[in-house]
Short mmCIF file of C-alpha atoms and ligand atoms in Angstrom, two decimals:
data_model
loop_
_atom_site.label_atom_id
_atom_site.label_comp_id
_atom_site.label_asym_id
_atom_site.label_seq_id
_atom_site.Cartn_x
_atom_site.Cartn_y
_atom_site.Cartn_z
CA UNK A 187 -1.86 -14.50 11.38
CA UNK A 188 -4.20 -13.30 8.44
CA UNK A 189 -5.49 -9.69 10.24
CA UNK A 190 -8.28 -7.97 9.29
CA UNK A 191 -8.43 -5.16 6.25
CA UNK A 192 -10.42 -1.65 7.08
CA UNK A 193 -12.59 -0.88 3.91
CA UNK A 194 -12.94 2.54 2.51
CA UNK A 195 -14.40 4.91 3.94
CA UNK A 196 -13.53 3.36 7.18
CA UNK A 197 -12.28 7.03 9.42
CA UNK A 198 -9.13 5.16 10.53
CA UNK A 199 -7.45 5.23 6.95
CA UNK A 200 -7.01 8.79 7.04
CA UNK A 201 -4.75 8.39 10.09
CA UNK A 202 -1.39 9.82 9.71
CA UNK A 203 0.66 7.02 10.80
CA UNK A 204 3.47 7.48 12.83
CA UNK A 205 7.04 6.44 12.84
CA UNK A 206 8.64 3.22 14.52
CA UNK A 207 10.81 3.37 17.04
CA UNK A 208 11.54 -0.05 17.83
CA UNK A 209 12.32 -2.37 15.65
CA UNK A 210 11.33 -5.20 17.84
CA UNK A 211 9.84 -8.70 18.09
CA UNK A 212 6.19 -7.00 17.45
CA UNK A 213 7.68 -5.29 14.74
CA UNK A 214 8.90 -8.54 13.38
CA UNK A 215 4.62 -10.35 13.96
CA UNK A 216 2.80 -7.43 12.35
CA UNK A 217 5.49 -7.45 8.88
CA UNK A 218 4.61 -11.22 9.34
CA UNK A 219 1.07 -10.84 9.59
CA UNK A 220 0.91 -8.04 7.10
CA UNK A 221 2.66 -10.60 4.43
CA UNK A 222 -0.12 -12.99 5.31
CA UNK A 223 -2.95 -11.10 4.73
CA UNK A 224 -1.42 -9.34 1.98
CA UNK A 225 -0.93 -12.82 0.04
CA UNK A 226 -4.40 -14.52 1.41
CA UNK A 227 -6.02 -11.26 -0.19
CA UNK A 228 -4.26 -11.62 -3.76
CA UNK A 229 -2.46 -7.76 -3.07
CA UNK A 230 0.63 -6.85 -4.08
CA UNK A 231 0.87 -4.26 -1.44
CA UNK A 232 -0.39 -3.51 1.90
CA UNK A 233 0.03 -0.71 4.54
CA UNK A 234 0.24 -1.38 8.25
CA UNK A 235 -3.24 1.45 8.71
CA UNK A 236 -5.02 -1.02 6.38
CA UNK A 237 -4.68 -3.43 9.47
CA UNK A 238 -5.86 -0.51 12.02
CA UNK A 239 -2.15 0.06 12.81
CA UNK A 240 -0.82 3.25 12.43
CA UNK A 241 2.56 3.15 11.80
CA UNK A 242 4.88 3.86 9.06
CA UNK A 243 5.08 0.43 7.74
CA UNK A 244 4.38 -1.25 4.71
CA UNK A 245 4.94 -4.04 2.90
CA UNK A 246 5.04 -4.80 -1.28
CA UNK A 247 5.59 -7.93 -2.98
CA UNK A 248 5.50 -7.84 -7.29
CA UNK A 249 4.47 -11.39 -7.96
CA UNK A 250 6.92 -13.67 -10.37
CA UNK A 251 5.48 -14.34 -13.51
CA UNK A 252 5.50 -18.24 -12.75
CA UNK A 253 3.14 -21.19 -13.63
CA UNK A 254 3.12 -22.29 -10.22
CA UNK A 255 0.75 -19.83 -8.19
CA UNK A 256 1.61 -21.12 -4.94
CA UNK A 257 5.48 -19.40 -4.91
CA UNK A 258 4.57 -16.37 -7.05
CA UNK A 259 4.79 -14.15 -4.19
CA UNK A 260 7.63 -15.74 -1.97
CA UNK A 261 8.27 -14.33 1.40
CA UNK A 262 11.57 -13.60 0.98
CA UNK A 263 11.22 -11.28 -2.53
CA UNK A 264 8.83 -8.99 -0.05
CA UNK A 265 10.38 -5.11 -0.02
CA UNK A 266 9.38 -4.25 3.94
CA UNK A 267 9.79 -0.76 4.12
CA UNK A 268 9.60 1.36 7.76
CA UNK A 269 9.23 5.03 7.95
CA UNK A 270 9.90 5.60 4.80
CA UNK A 271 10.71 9.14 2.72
CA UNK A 272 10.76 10.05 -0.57
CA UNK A 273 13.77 12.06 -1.44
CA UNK A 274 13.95 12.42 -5.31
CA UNK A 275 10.36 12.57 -7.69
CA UNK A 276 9.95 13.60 -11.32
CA UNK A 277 8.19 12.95 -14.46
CA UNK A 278 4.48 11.22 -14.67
CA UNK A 279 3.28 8.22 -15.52
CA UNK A 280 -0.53 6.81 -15.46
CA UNK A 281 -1.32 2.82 -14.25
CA UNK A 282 -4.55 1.49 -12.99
CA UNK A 283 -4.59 0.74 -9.55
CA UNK A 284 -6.46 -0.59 -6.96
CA UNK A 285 -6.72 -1.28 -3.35
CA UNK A 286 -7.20 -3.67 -0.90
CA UNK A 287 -9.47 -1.54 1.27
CA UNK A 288 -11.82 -0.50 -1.79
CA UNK A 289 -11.83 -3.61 -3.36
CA UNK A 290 -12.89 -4.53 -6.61
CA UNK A 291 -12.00 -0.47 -7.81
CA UNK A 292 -9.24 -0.11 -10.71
CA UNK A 293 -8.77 3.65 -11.56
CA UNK A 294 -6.35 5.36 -13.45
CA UNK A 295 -4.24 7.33 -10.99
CA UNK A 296 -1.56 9.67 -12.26
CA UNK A 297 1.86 8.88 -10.35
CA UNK A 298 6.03 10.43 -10.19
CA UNK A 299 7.39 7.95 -12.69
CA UNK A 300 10.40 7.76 -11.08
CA UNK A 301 10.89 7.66 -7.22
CA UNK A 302 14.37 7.82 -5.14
CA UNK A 303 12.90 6.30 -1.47
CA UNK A 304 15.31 6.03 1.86
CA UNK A 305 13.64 3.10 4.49
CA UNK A 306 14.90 1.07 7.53
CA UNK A 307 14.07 -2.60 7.14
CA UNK A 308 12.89 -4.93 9.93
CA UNK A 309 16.43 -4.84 11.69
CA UNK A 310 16.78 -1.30 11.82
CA UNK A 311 19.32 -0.87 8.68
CA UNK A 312 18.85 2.08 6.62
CA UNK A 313 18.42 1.69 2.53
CA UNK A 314 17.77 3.57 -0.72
CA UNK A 315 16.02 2.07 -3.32
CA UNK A 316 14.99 3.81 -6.54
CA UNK A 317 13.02 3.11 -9.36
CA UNK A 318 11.31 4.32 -12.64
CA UNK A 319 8.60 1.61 -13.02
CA UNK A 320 5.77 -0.76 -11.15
CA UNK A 321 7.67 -0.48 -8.00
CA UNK A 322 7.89 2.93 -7.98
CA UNK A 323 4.17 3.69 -8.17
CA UNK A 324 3.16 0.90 -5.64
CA UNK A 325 5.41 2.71 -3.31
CA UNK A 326 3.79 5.64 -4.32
CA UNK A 327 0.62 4.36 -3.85
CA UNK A 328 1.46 2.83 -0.30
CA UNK A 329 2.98 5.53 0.70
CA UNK A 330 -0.19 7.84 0.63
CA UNK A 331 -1.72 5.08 3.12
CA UNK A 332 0.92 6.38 6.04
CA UNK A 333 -0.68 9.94 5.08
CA UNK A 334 -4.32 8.86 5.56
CA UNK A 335 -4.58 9.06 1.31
CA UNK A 336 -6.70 6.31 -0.79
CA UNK A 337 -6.25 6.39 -4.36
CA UNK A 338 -9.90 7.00 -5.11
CA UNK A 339 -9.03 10.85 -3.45
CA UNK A 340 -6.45 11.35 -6.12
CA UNK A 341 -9.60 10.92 -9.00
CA UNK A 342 -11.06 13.74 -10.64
CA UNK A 343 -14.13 15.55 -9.35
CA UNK A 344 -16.32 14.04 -11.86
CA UNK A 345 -14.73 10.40 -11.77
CA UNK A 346 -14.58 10.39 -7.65
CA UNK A 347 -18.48 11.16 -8.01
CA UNK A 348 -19.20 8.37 -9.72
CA UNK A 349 -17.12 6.42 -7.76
CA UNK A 350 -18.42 7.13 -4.52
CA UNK A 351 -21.64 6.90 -6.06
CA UNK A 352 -21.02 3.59 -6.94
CA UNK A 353 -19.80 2.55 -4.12
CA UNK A 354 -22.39 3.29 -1.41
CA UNK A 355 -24.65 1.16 -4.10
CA UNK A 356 -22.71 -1.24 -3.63
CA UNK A 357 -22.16 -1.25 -0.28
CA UNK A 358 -26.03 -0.90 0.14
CA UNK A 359 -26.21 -4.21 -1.62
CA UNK A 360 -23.47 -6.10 0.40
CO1 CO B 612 -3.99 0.70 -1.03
#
């Protein structure tokens, strides 16, 4: 079921999430639903908060550079990470990101470049995954969801003025 994303400066996305405890059958519907929404919304990433659920879950899913848009981001290539931790960072790297709940907003955000991360998947298993590339700064970047972080708080002072700026425009407009 495609849920619902919160939009910056929504209060709830500066929830700290907390852990799972069960890795049940609801478990199982919200990675499920988060997939759906993630895809229907054209993101590569999504954290559970971003639905209003405040657990340490989230989802990413790199798409395939393919011809045929439809499989591009395949169920089965999505990276479902629960309560995750970071447990090796170093050196810096810059990409443009953006957001699914401050959409239309690509900033340069300066990121670890490479990331060691231990998760438990949907089943409960434990993993390490590490990496000095995309992956590594959308986990980054998904990460500081489960925190209450948005990467428009990681700007400057000057460029997070404008931006916020911006943004209530906008929203005025909407
Ligand atoms: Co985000």
């Amino acid at each position: 079921m495609i849920r619902e994303i919160i939009i910056y400066p929504d209060k709830r996305l500066k929830s700290i999430s907390r852990e799972v405890e069960s890795f049940d059958e609801n478990l199982h519907t919200l990675l499920d639903d988060m997939y759906e929404t993630m895809v229907a919304k054209n993101g590569v990433g999504l954290a559970a908060i971003q639905i209003a659920v405040p657990l340490r879950v989230l989802i990413i899913n790199i798409p395939l550079e393919s011809e045929d848009e439809e499989v591009d981001q395949p169920k089965e290539n999505t990276l479902e990470m629960i309560n995750p931790t970071i447990v090796d960072k170093r050196g810096s790297t810059h990409y443009q990101e953006g957001c699914l709940s401050v959409p239309g907003v690509y900033e340069d955000v300066e990121r670890f470049a490479f990331a060691k991360v231990e998760y438990f998947d949907r089943y409960g298993n434990f993993h390490t995954i590490e990496d000095d590339a995309f992956l590594a700064i959308a986990i980054q970047h998904e990460m500081d969801h489960l925190d209450g972080k948005v990467f428009v708080e990681k700007l400057s002072y000057i460029k997070r003025k404008k931006f916020e700026k911006e943004w209530r425009k906008r929203k005025k407009s909407a």
